[in-house]
N, C-alpha and C. Protein backbone atom coordinates (compact mmCIF):
# COMPACT_ATOMS: atom_id res chain seq x y z
N ILE A 1 -4.45 51.45 -68.65
CA ILE A 1 -5.27 52.51 -69.20
C ILE A 1 -6.40 51.86 -69.99
N GLY A 2 -7.63 52.22 -69.67
CA GLY A 2 -8.78 51.69 -70.39
C GLY A 2 -9.06 52.50 -71.64
N LEU A 3 -9.54 51.85 -72.63
CA LEU A 3 -9.85 52.50 -73.90
C LEU A 3 -11.35 52.57 -74.11
N GLY A 4 -11.75 53.47 -74.98
CA GLY A 4 -13.15 53.59 -75.33
C GLY A 4 -13.29 53.87 -76.82
N ILE A 5 -14.44 53.54 -77.35
CA ILE A 5 -14.76 53.95 -78.72
C ILE A 5 -15.20 55.40 -78.60
N PRO A 6 -14.58 56.32 -79.32
CA PRO A 6 -14.84 57.74 -79.12
C PRO A 6 -16.26 58.15 -79.47
N ALA A 7 -16.66 59.29 -78.90
CA ALA A 7 -17.94 59.88 -79.27
C ALA A 7 -17.85 60.29 -80.73
N GLU A 8 -18.97 60.35 -81.35
CA GLU A 8 -19.12 60.62 -82.77
C GLU A 8 -18.77 59.34 -83.53
N PRO A 9 -19.36 59.20 -84.67
CA PRO A 9 -19.41 57.90 -85.33
C PRO A 9 -18.07 57.33 -85.75
N LEU A 10 -17.78 56.16 -85.25
CA LEU A 10 -16.64 55.39 -85.70
C LEU A 10 -17.12 54.42 -86.77
N PHE A 11 -18.27 53.81 -86.54
CA PHE A 11 -18.83 52.85 -87.48
C PHE A 11 -20.15 53.35 -88.07
N ARG A 12 -20.41 54.63 -88.06
CA ARG A 12 -21.71 55.16 -88.47
C ARG A 12 -22.00 54.89 -89.95
N SER A 13 -23.21 54.34 -90.16
CA SER A 13 -23.75 54.11 -91.51
C SER A 13 -22.79 53.35 -92.42
N ARG A 14 -22.13 52.37 -91.87
CA ARG A 14 -21.24 51.53 -92.66
C ARG A 14 -22.01 50.30 -93.10
N ASP A 15 -22.49 50.29 -94.32
CA ASP A 15 -23.29 49.18 -94.83
C ASP A 15 -22.49 47.90 -94.98
N ASN A 16 -21.18 48.01 -95.12
CA ASN A 16 -20.37 46.83 -95.35
C ASN A 16 -19.96 46.11 -94.06
N ILE A 17 -20.38 46.58 -92.91
CA ILE A 17 -20.04 45.94 -91.64
C ILE A 17 -21.21 45.07 -91.18
N SER A 18 -20.96 43.78 -91.01
CA SER A 18 -22.02 42.89 -90.53
C SER A 18 -21.76 42.40 -89.10
N SER A 19 -20.52 42.48 -88.65
CA SER A 19 -20.22 42.11 -87.27
C SER A 19 -19.05 42.94 -86.75
N ILE A 20 -19.06 43.16 -85.46
CA ILE A 20 -18.00 43.92 -84.80
C ILE A 20 -17.60 43.16 -83.56
N GLN A 21 -16.31 42.89 -83.40
CA GLN A 21 -15.79 42.22 -82.21
C GLN A 21 -15.22 43.29 -81.30
N LEU A 22 -15.88 43.55 -80.19
CA LEU A 22 -15.40 44.54 -79.24
C LEU A 22 -14.48 43.85 -78.24
N PRO A 23 -13.29 44.40 -78.00
CA PRO A 23 -12.32 43.73 -77.12
C PRO A 23 -12.60 43.92 -75.64
N GLU A 24 -12.27 42.90 -74.85
CA GLU A 24 -12.30 43.04 -73.40
C GLU A 24 -11.26 44.10 -73.05
N GLY A 25 -11.57 44.93 -72.09
CA GLY A 25 -10.71 46.05 -71.74
C GLY A 25 -11.30 47.38 -72.20
N LEU A 26 -12.22 47.31 -73.15
CA LEU A 26 -12.93 48.51 -73.61
C LEU A 26 -13.81 49.01 -72.48
N LEU A 27 -13.74 50.30 -72.15
CA LEU A 27 -14.50 50.84 -71.03
C LEU A 27 -15.74 51.60 -71.44
N SER A 28 -15.74 52.22 -72.61
CA SER A 28 -16.89 53.04 -72.99
C SER A 28 -17.14 52.98 -74.49
N ILE A 29 -18.40 53.25 -74.84
CA ILE A 29 -18.80 53.35 -76.24
C ILE A 29 -19.45 54.72 -76.40
N GLY A 30 -18.83 55.57 -77.20
CA GLY A 30 -19.24 56.96 -77.33
C GLY A 30 -20.50 57.17 -78.14
N LYS A 31 -20.94 58.42 -78.14
CA LYS A 31 -22.16 58.83 -78.83
C LYS A 31 -22.10 58.45 -80.31
N GLU A 32 -23.13 57.70 -80.75
CA GLU A 32 -23.29 57.29 -82.15
C GLU A 32 -22.08 56.53 -82.70
N ALA A 33 -21.34 55.84 -81.83
CA ALA A 33 -20.13 55.13 -82.25
C ALA A 33 -20.42 53.96 -83.19
N ILE A 34 -21.46 53.20 -82.89
CA ILE A 34 -21.86 52.07 -83.74
C ILE A 34 -23.31 52.33 -84.11
N TYR A 35 -23.51 53.07 -85.18
CA TYR A 35 -24.81 53.67 -85.51
C TYR A 35 -25.15 53.40 -86.97
N GLY A 36 -26.31 52.82 -87.21
CA GLY A 36 -26.78 52.63 -88.57
C GLY A 36 -25.97 51.65 -89.40
N THR A 37 -25.48 50.59 -88.79
CA THR A 37 -24.71 49.58 -89.52
C THR A 37 -25.61 48.41 -89.89
N ASN A 38 -25.05 47.39 -90.50
CA ASN A 38 -25.77 46.17 -90.84
C ASN A 38 -25.46 45.02 -89.88
N ILE A 39 -24.89 45.31 -88.72
CA ILE A 39 -24.56 44.23 -87.80
C ILE A 39 -25.84 43.52 -87.33
N THR A 40 -25.72 42.23 -87.07
CA THR A 40 -26.87 41.43 -86.64
C THR A 40 -26.75 40.97 -85.20
N GLU A 41 -25.54 40.90 -84.68
CA GLU A 41 -25.31 40.44 -83.31
C GLU A 41 -24.19 41.26 -82.71
N LEU A 42 -24.34 41.62 -81.44
CA LEU A 42 -23.32 42.44 -80.78
C LEU A 42 -23.19 41.97 -79.34
N THR A 43 -21.95 41.78 -78.91
CA THR A 43 -21.67 41.44 -77.52
C THR A 43 -20.84 42.56 -76.92
N ILE A 44 -21.37 43.14 -75.86
CA ILE A 44 -20.67 44.20 -75.14
C ILE A 44 -19.79 43.52 -74.09
N PRO A 45 -18.48 43.74 -74.11
CA PRO A 45 -17.59 43.05 -73.17
C PRO A 45 -17.89 43.40 -71.70
N ASN A 46 -17.45 42.52 -70.82
CA ASN A 46 -17.63 42.72 -69.38
C ASN A 46 -17.05 44.04 -68.90
N SER A 47 -16.01 44.53 -69.55
CA SER A 47 -15.30 45.73 -69.10
C SER A 47 -16.04 47.03 -69.39
N VAL A 48 -16.99 47.02 -70.31
CA VAL A 48 -17.69 48.27 -70.67
C VAL A 48 -18.60 48.71 -69.53
N THR A 49 -18.41 49.96 -69.10
CA THR A 49 -19.22 50.53 -68.02
C THR A 49 -19.98 51.78 -68.45
N THR A 50 -19.70 52.30 -69.65
CA THR A 50 -20.38 53.52 -70.10
C THR A 50 -20.86 53.38 -71.53
N LEU A 51 -22.14 53.67 -71.73
CA LEU A 51 -22.74 53.73 -73.06
C LEU A 51 -23.34 55.12 -73.22
N GLU A 52 -22.82 55.91 -74.15
CA GLU A 52 -23.32 57.26 -74.34
C GLU A 52 -24.58 57.24 -75.21
N GLU A 53 -25.26 58.38 -75.28
CA GLU A 53 -26.53 58.43 -76.01
C GLU A 53 -26.36 58.01 -77.46
N TYR A 54 -27.35 57.26 -77.93
CA TYR A 54 -27.38 56.73 -79.30
C TYR A 54 -26.15 55.90 -79.67
N SER A 55 -25.37 55.43 -78.70
CA SER A 55 -24.11 54.75 -79.00
C SER A 55 -24.27 53.53 -79.90
N LEU A 56 -25.41 52.84 -79.80
CA LEU A 56 -25.65 51.64 -80.60
C LEU A 56 -26.98 51.73 -81.36
N ALA A 57 -27.42 52.92 -81.65
CA ALA A 57 -28.76 53.15 -82.20
C ALA A 57 -28.84 52.93 -83.72
N TYR A 58 -30.07 52.69 -84.16
CA TYR A 58 -30.44 52.59 -85.57
C TYR A 58 -29.67 51.52 -86.34
N ASN A 59 -29.32 50.45 -85.68
CA ASN A 59 -28.76 49.28 -86.35
C ASN A 59 -29.94 48.38 -86.67
N GLU A 60 -30.58 48.63 -87.80
CA GLU A 60 -31.86 48.03 -88.14
C GLU A 60 -31.84 46.51 -88.27
N ASN A 61 -30.69 45.91 -88.55
CA ASN A 61 -30.61 44.46 -88.70
C ASN A 61 -30.18 43.75 -87.42
N LEU A 62 -29.87 44.51 -86.40
CA LEU A 62 -29.41 43.93 -85.14
C LEU A 62 -30.54 43.15 -84.48
N VAL A 63 -30.26 41.90 -84.13
CA VAL A 63 -31.26 41.02 -83.56
C VAL A 63 -30.93 40.68 -82.11
N THR A 64 -29.65 40.42 -81.82
CA THR A 64 -29.24 39.97 -80.49
C THR A 64 -28.15 40.88 -79.93
N VAL A 65 -28.37 41.33 -78.70
CA VAL A 65 -27.38 42.13 -77.99
C VAL A 65 -27.15 41.49 -76.63
N SER A 66 -25.88 41.22 -76.31
CA SER A 66 -25.53 40.65 -75.01
C SER A 66 -24.65 41.64 -74.27
N PHE A 67 -25.08 42.00 -73.07
CA PHE A 67 -24.31 42.92 -72.24
C PHE A 67 -23.53 42.14 -71.21
N GLY A 68 -22.26 42.48 -71.05
CA GLY A 68 -21.40 41.84 -70.07
C GLY A 68 -21.69 42.28 -68.65
N LYS A 69 -20.93 41.76 -67.73
CA LYS A 69 -21.14 42.01 -66.31
C LYS A 69 -20.95 43.47 -65.91
N GLY A 70 -20.13 44.23 -66.62
CA GLY A 70 -19.86 45.62 -66.28
C GLY A 70 -21.06 46.52 -66.44
N VAL A 71 -22.07 46.05 -67.15
CA VAL A 71 -23.24 46.88 -67.44
C VAL A 71 -24.02 47.24 -66.18
N ASP A 72 -23.93 46.45 -65.11
CA ASP A 72 -24.71 46.79 -63.92
C ASP A 72 -24.17 48.02 -63.21
N ALA A 73 -22.93 48.38 -63.50
CA ALA A 73 -22.37 49.61 -62.97
C ALA A 73 -22.41 50.70 -64.04
N ASN A 74 -23.12 50.39 -65.10
CA ASN A 74 -23.09 51.19 -66.31
C ASN A 74 -23.75 52.56 -66.18
N THR A 75 -23.19 53.48 -66.89
CA THR A 75 -23.81 54.78 -67.10
C THR A 75 -24.41 54.74 -68.49
N TRP A 76 -25.73 54.76 -68.57
CA TRP A 76 -26.44 54.67 -69.83
C TRP A 76 -26.83 56.06 -70.30
N GLY A 77 -26.51 56.37 -71.54
CA GLY A 77 -27.02 57.58 -72.15
C GLY A 77 -28.43 57.32 -72.66
N ALA A 78 -29.08 58.36 -73.10
CA ALA A 78 -30.44 58.22 -73.63
C ALA A 78 -30.43 57.47 -74.96
N TRP A 79 -31.43 56.65 -75.17
CA TRP A 79 -31.72 56.01 -76.44
C TRP A 79 -30.55 55.19 -76.99
N VAL A 80 -29.87 54.47 -76.12
CA VAL A 80 -28.66 53.72 -76.46
C VAL A 80 -28.85 52.80 -77.66
N LEU A 81 -29.90 51.99 -77.66
CA LEU A 81 -30.15 51.02 -78.73
C LEU A 81 -31.42 51.36 -79.51
N TYR A 82 -31.79 52.60 -79.53
CA TYR A 82 -33.07 53.00 -80.09
C TYR A 82 -33.17 52.75 -81.58
N ARG A 83 -34.36 52.36 -82.00
CA ARG A 83 -34.79 52.33 -83.40
C ARG A 83 -36.31 52.29 -83.39
N GLU A 84 -36.91 52.64 -84.49
CA GLU A 84 -38.37 52.74 -84.57
C GLU A 84 -39.07 51.40 -84.42
N GLU A 85 -38.61 50.40 -85.14
CA GLU A 85 -39.29 49.10 -85.18
C GLU A 85 -38.28 47.98 -84.94
N ASN A 86 -38.75 46.77 -85.08
CA ASN A 86 -37.92 45.57 -84.97
C ASN A 86 -37.39 45.38 -83.55
N ALA A 87 -37.84 44.33 -82.94
CA ALA A 87 -37.46 44.03 -81.57
C ALA A 87 -36.09 43.38 -81.50
N TYR A 88 -35.49 43.47 -80.34
CA TYR A 88 -34.21 42.83 -80.04
C TYR A 88 -34.45 41.69 -79.06
N ASP A 89 -33.48 40.79 -78.97
CA ASP A 89 -33.31 39.92 -77.82
C ASP A 89 -32.10 40.48 -77.11
N VAL A 90 -32.31 40.94 -75.87
CA VAL A 90 -31.25 41.56 -75.09
C VAL A 90 -30.94 40.67 -73.91
N TYR A 91 -29.67 40.30 -73.77
CA TYR A 91 -29.22 39.42 -72.69
C TYR A 91 -28.43 40.25 -71.69
N MET A 92 -28.96 40.37 -70.48
CA MET A 92 -28.34 41.16 -69.42
C MET A 92 -27.57 40.22 -68.50
N ASN A 93 -26.29 40.04 -68.76
CA ASN A 93 -25.45 39.09 -68.03
C ASN A 93 -24.83 39.74 -66.80
N CYS A 94 -25.61 40.47 -66.05
CA CYS A 94 -25.10 41.21 -64.90
C CYS A 94 -25.81 40.76 -63.62
N ASP A 95 -25.23 41.15 -62.51
CA ASP A 95 -25.74 40.70 -61.21
C ASP A 95 -26.70 41.69 -60.54
N SER A 96 -26.96 42.81 -61.19
CA SER A 96 -27.96 43.76 -60.68
C SER A 96 -28.58 44.49 -61.87
N LYS A 97 -29.71 45.12 -61.63
CA LYS A 97 -30.45 45.81 -62.69
C LYS A 97 -29.90 47.22 -62.88
N PRO A 98 -29.44 47.55 -64.09
CA PRO A 98 -28.99 48.92 -64.36
C PRO A 98 -30.19 49.88 -64.39
N SER A 99 -29.93 51.13 -64.15
CA SER A 99 -30.96 52.16 -64.28
C SER A 99 -30.89 52.72 -65.70
N LEU A 100 -32.05 52.87 -66.30
CA LEU A 100 -32.11 53.46 -67.64
C LEU A 100 -32.59 54.90 -67.53
N PRO A 101 -32.10 55.79 -68.40
CA PRO A 101 -32.49 57.19 -68.33
C PRO A 101 -33.88 57.47 -68.89
N ASP A 102 -34.41 56.55 -69.71
CA ASP A 102 -35.72 56.78 -70.32
C ASP A 102 -36.31 55.47 -70.79
N LYS A 103 -37.54 55.50 -71.22
CA LYS A 103 -38.22 54.27 -71.66
C LYS A 103 -38.01 53.96 -73.14
N TYR A 104 -37.18 54.71 -73.81
CA TYR A 104 -36.94 54.50 -75.23
C TYR A 104 -35.55 53.95 -75.51
N THR A 105 -35.03 53.18 -74.59
CA THR A 105 -33.67 52.67 -74.73
C THR A 105 -33.53 51.69 -75.88
N PHE A 106 -34.55 50.87 -76.13
CA PHE A 106 -34.43 49.82 -77.14
C PHE A 106 -35.23 50.14 -78.39
N ASP A 107 -36.47 49.74 -78.47
CA ASP A 107 -37.24 49.98 -79.68
C ASP A 107 -38.53 50.71 -79.34
N HIS A 108 -39.01 51.49 -80.29
CA HIS A 108 -40.23 52.26 -80.08
C HIS A 108 -41.47 51.37 -80.13
N SER A 109 -41.34 50.17 -80.68
CA SER A 109 -42.49 49.26 -80.74
C SER A 109 -42.69 48.50 -79.43
N TYR A 110 -41.72 48.57 -78.53
CA TYR A 110 -41.75 47.91 -77.22
C TYR A 110 -41.94 46.39 -77.34
N LYS A 111 -41.36 45.80 -78.36
CA LYS A 111 -41.46 44.36 -78.55
C LYS A 111 -40.18 43.62 -78.15
N THR A 112 -39.18 44.34 -77.69
CA THR A 112 -37.92 43.74 -77.27
C THR A 112 -38.13 42.80 -76.09
N THR A 113 -37.38 41.70 -76.09
CA THR A 113 -37.38 40.77 -74.95
C THR A 113 -36.06 40.93 -74.22
N ILE A 114 -36.16 41.15 -72.91
CA ILE A 114 -34.98 41.31 -72.06
C ILE A 114 -34.80 40.02 -71.28
N HIS A 115 -33.68 39.35 -71.47
CA HIS A 115 -33.37 38.10 -70.77
C HIS A 115 -32.48 38.43 -69.57
N VAL A 116 -32.91 38.02 -68.38
CA VAL A 116 -32.20 38.35 -67.15
C VAL A 116 -32.04 37.12 -66.27
N MET A 117 -31.22 37.25 -65.22
CA MET A 117 -31.09 36.18 -64.23
C MET A 117 -32.44 36.05 -63.51
N PRO A 118 -32.86 34.82 -63.19
CA PRO A 118 -34.17 34.61 -62.55
C PRO A 118 -34.37 35.42 -61.27
N ASP A 119 -33.32 35.58 -60.47
CA ASP A 119 -33.47 36.31 -59.22
C ASP A 119 -33.62 37.82 -59.41
N LEU A 120 -33.42 38.33 -60.63
CA LEU A 120 -33.57 39.75 -60.92
C LEU A 120 -34.85 40.07 -61.69
N SER A 121 -35.58 39.05 -62.07
CA SER A 121 -36.77 39.23 -62.90
C SER A 121 -37.78 40.20 -62.28
N ASP A 122 -38.06 40.06 -60.99
CA ASP A 122 -39.03 40.95 -60.32
C ASP A 122 -38.56 42.40 -60.34
N ALA A 123 -37.27 42.63 -60.11
CA ALA A 123 -36.75 44.00 -60.10
C ALA A 123 -36.88 44.64 -61.48
N TYR A 124 -36.56 43.91 -62.53
CA TYR A 124 -36.71 44.44 -63.89
C TYR A 124 -38.17 44.70 -64.21
N ASN A 125 -39.05 43.75 -63.87
CA ASN A 125 -40.48 43.91 -64.18
C ASN A 125 -41.13 45.07 -63.44
N ALA A 126 -40.62 45.41 -62.27
CA ALA A 126 -41.19 46.50 -61.48
C ALA A 126 -40.72 47.88 -61.96
N ASP A 127 -39.68 47.93 -62.74
CA ASP A 127 -39.08 49.19 -63.19
C ASP A 127 -39.83 49.71 -64.42
N SER A 128 -40.25 50.96 -64.39
CA SER A 128 -41.05 51.53 -65.49
C SER A 128 -40.28 51.63 -66.81
N CYS A 129 -38.96 51.65 -66.76
CA CYS A 129 -38.17 51.72 -68.00
C CYS A 129 -37.79 50.35 -68.53
N TRP A 130 -37.98 49.31 -67.74
CA TRP A 130 -37.66 47.95 -68.17
C TRP A 130 -38.95 47.15 -68.37
N GLY A 131 -39.47 46.60 -67.30
CA GLY A 131 -40.60 45.68 -67.37
C GLY A 131 -41.91 46.29 -67.79
N LYS A 132 -42.10 47.56 -67.53
CA LYS A 132 -43.35 48.21 -67.93
C LYS A 132 -43.34 48.51 -69.43
N GLN A 133 -42.16 48.47 -70.05
CA GLN A 133 -42.05 48.78 -71.48
C GLN A 133 -41.75 47.56 -72.34
N TYR A 134 -40.95 46.65 -71.81
CA TYR A 134 -40.47 45.52 -72.60
C TYR A 134 -40.81 44.21 -71.90
N LYS A 135 -40.75 43.11 -72.64
CA LYS A 135 -41.00 41.80 -72.06
C LYS A 135 -39.72 41.34 -71.36
N VAL A 136 -39.81 41.08 -70.06
CA VAL A 136 -38.67 40.63 -69.27
C VAL A 136 -38.89 39.17 -68.90
N VAL A 137 -37.89 38.33 -69.18
CA VAL A 137 -37.97 36.92 -68.82
C VAL A 137 -36.72 36.54 -68.01
N GLY A 138 -36.93 35.85 -66.92
CA GLY A 138 -35.83 35.41 -66.05
C GLY A 138 -35.33 34.04 -66.47
N ASP A 139 -34.70 33.97 -67.64
CA ASP A 139 -34.31 32.67 -68.19
C ASP A 139 -32.81 32.47 -68.34
N LEU A 140 -32.00 33.39 -67.81
CA LEU A 140 -30.55 33.21 -67.93
C LEU A 140 -30.04 32.33 -66.80
N ASP A 141 -29.07 31.53 -67.13
CA ASP A 141 -28.47 30.60 -66.17
C ASP A 141 -26.98 30.92 -66.08
N LYS A 142 -26.48 31.18 -64.88
CA LYS A 142 -25.08 31.57 -64.72
C LYS A 142 -24.13 30.49 -65.23
N THR A 143 -24.46 29.23 -65.04
CA THR A 143 -23.59 28.16 -65.52
C THR A 143 -23.53 28.18 -67.04
N TYR A 144 -24.68 28.33 -67.69
CA TYR A 144 -24.72 28.40 -69.14
C TYR A 144 -23.92 29.60 -69.64
N LEU A 145 -24.08 30.76 -68.98
CA LEU A 145 -23.37 31.96 -69.40
C LEU A 145 -21.87 31.77 -69.27
N TYR A 146 -21.44 31.11 -68.19
CA TYR A 146 -20.02 30.85 -68.02
C TYR A 146 -19.51 29.98 -69.16
N LEU A 147 -20.22 28.91 -69.46
CA LEU A 147 -19.80 28.02 -70.55
C LEU A 147 -19.83 28.74 -71.89
N GLN A 148 -20.83 29.56 -72.10
CA GLN A 148 -20.92 30.31 -73.35
C GLN A 148 -19.71 31.24 -73.50
N ASN A 149 -19.31 31.90 -72.41
CA ASN A 149 -18.14 32.78 -72.46
C ASN A 149 -16.87 32.00 -72.73
N VAL A 150 -16.73 30.83 -72.13
CA VAL A 150 -15.56 29.99 -72.38
C VAL A 150 -15.53 29.56 -73.84
N ILE A 151 -16.66 29.14 -74.37
CA ILE A 151 -16.73 28.71 -75.76
C ILE A 151 -16.41 29.88 -76.69
N THR A 152 -17.00 31.04 -76.42
CA THR A 152 -16.74 32.21 -77.26
C THR A 152 -15.26 32.58 -77.23
N SER A 153 -14.67 32.57 -76.04
CA SER A 153 -13.27 32.94 -75.88
C SER A 153 -12.34 31.99 -76.63
N ASN A 154 -12.70 30.73 -76.69
CA ASN A 154 -11.83 29.73 -77.30
C ASN A 154 -12.28 29.29 -78.68
N GLU A 155 -13.34 29.89 -79.20
CA GLU A 155 -13.91 29.44 -80.47
C GLU A 155 -12.91 29.50 -81.62
N ALA A 156 -12.20 30.60 -81.76
CA ALA A 156 -11.25 30.74 -82.87
C ALA A 156 -10.13 29.71 -82.75
N PHE A 157 -9.60 29.53 -81.55
CA PHE A 157 -8.55 28.55 -81.33
C PHE A 157 -9.03 27.15 -81.71
N LEU A 158 -10.19 26.78 -81.20
CA LEU A 158 -10.72 25.44 -81.49
C LEU A 158 -11.02 25.26 -82.97
N ALA A 159 -11.55 26.29 -83.60
CA ALA A 159 -11.84 26.20 -85.03
C ALA A 159 -10.57 25.97 -85.82
N ASN A 160 -9.49 26.64 -85.43
CA ASN A 160 -8.21 26.42 -86.11
C ASN A 160 -7.71 25.00 -85.89
N GLU A 161 -7.89 24.48 -84.69
CA GLU A 161 -7.42 23.14 -84.37
C GLU A 161 -8.15 22.07 -85.17
N VAL A 162 -9.45 22.22 -85.35
CA VAL A 162 -10.21 21.20 -86.08
C VAL A 162 -10.41 21.57 -87.54
N GLY A 163 -9.98 22.77 -87.93
CA GLY A 163 -10.02 23.16 -89.33
C GLY A 163 -11.39 23.54 -89.84
N THR A 164 -12.29 23.92 -88.95
CA THR A 164 -13.63 24.30 -89.38
C THR A 164 -14.22 25.26 -88.36
N SER A 165 -15.29 25.91 -88.70
CA SER A 165 -15.96 26.78 -87.73
C SER A 165 -16.89 25.92 -86.86
N LEU A 166 -17.16 26.43 -85.69
CA LEU A 166 -18.00 25.69 -84.75
C LEU A 166 -19.42 26.21 -84.76
N ASP A 167 -20.36 25.32 -84.58
CA ASP A 167 -21.75 25.68 -84.40
C ASP A 167 -22.01 25.68 -82.91
N ARG A 168 -22.18 26.89 -82.31
CA ARG A 168 -22.34 27.01 -80.87
C ARG A 168 -23.48 26.16 -80.33
N LYS A 169 -24.57 26.05 -81.07
CA LYS A 169 -25.73 25.30 -80.59
C LYS A 169 -25.39 23.83 -80.39
N SER A 170 -24.50 23.29 -81.22
CA SER A 170 -24.14 21.89 -81.08
C SER A 170 -23.10 21.67 -80.01
N VAL A 171 -22.37 22.71 -79.63
CA VAL A 171 -21.33 22.58 -78.62
C VAL A 171 -21.88 22.74 -77.22
N VAL A 172 -22.80 23.67 -77.03
CA VAL A 172 -23.33 23.98 -75.69
C VAL A 172 -24.37 22.98 -75.29
């Protein structure tokens, strides 16, 4: 049985939350579920296939969002990551381009950078809700993403083994 974060705010306007670890196996993120928090980085697990409207909106300090492989089959609600200003770096770790319901999915300033696989760059750039609104760069490497996932999955274990936290930049 797959689980989801329910519609209506689970983490809405929680100033004391700076990071959220979403578990693999999570299938959906409901309306306004992670809304108006202080999180700075968010990774959507490979298992998530549904993002409801405003599900990740108005997180003003959020800088980096990484979407797992399930996002290419994703059902996107309107204005999923919307906020007025401040651009994101969005990493689309999927094998095809998702369809967006509108051009206001990320930020109203249209300064967000969308990082995609090189072979999908043209498809994203041709889409009026992706490339016509945001900067799309084909700079993701599947080998790097695989290694990054392995490091992320084992980071806590390794940190316990060596007695310290790991700096991902020095490991990768």
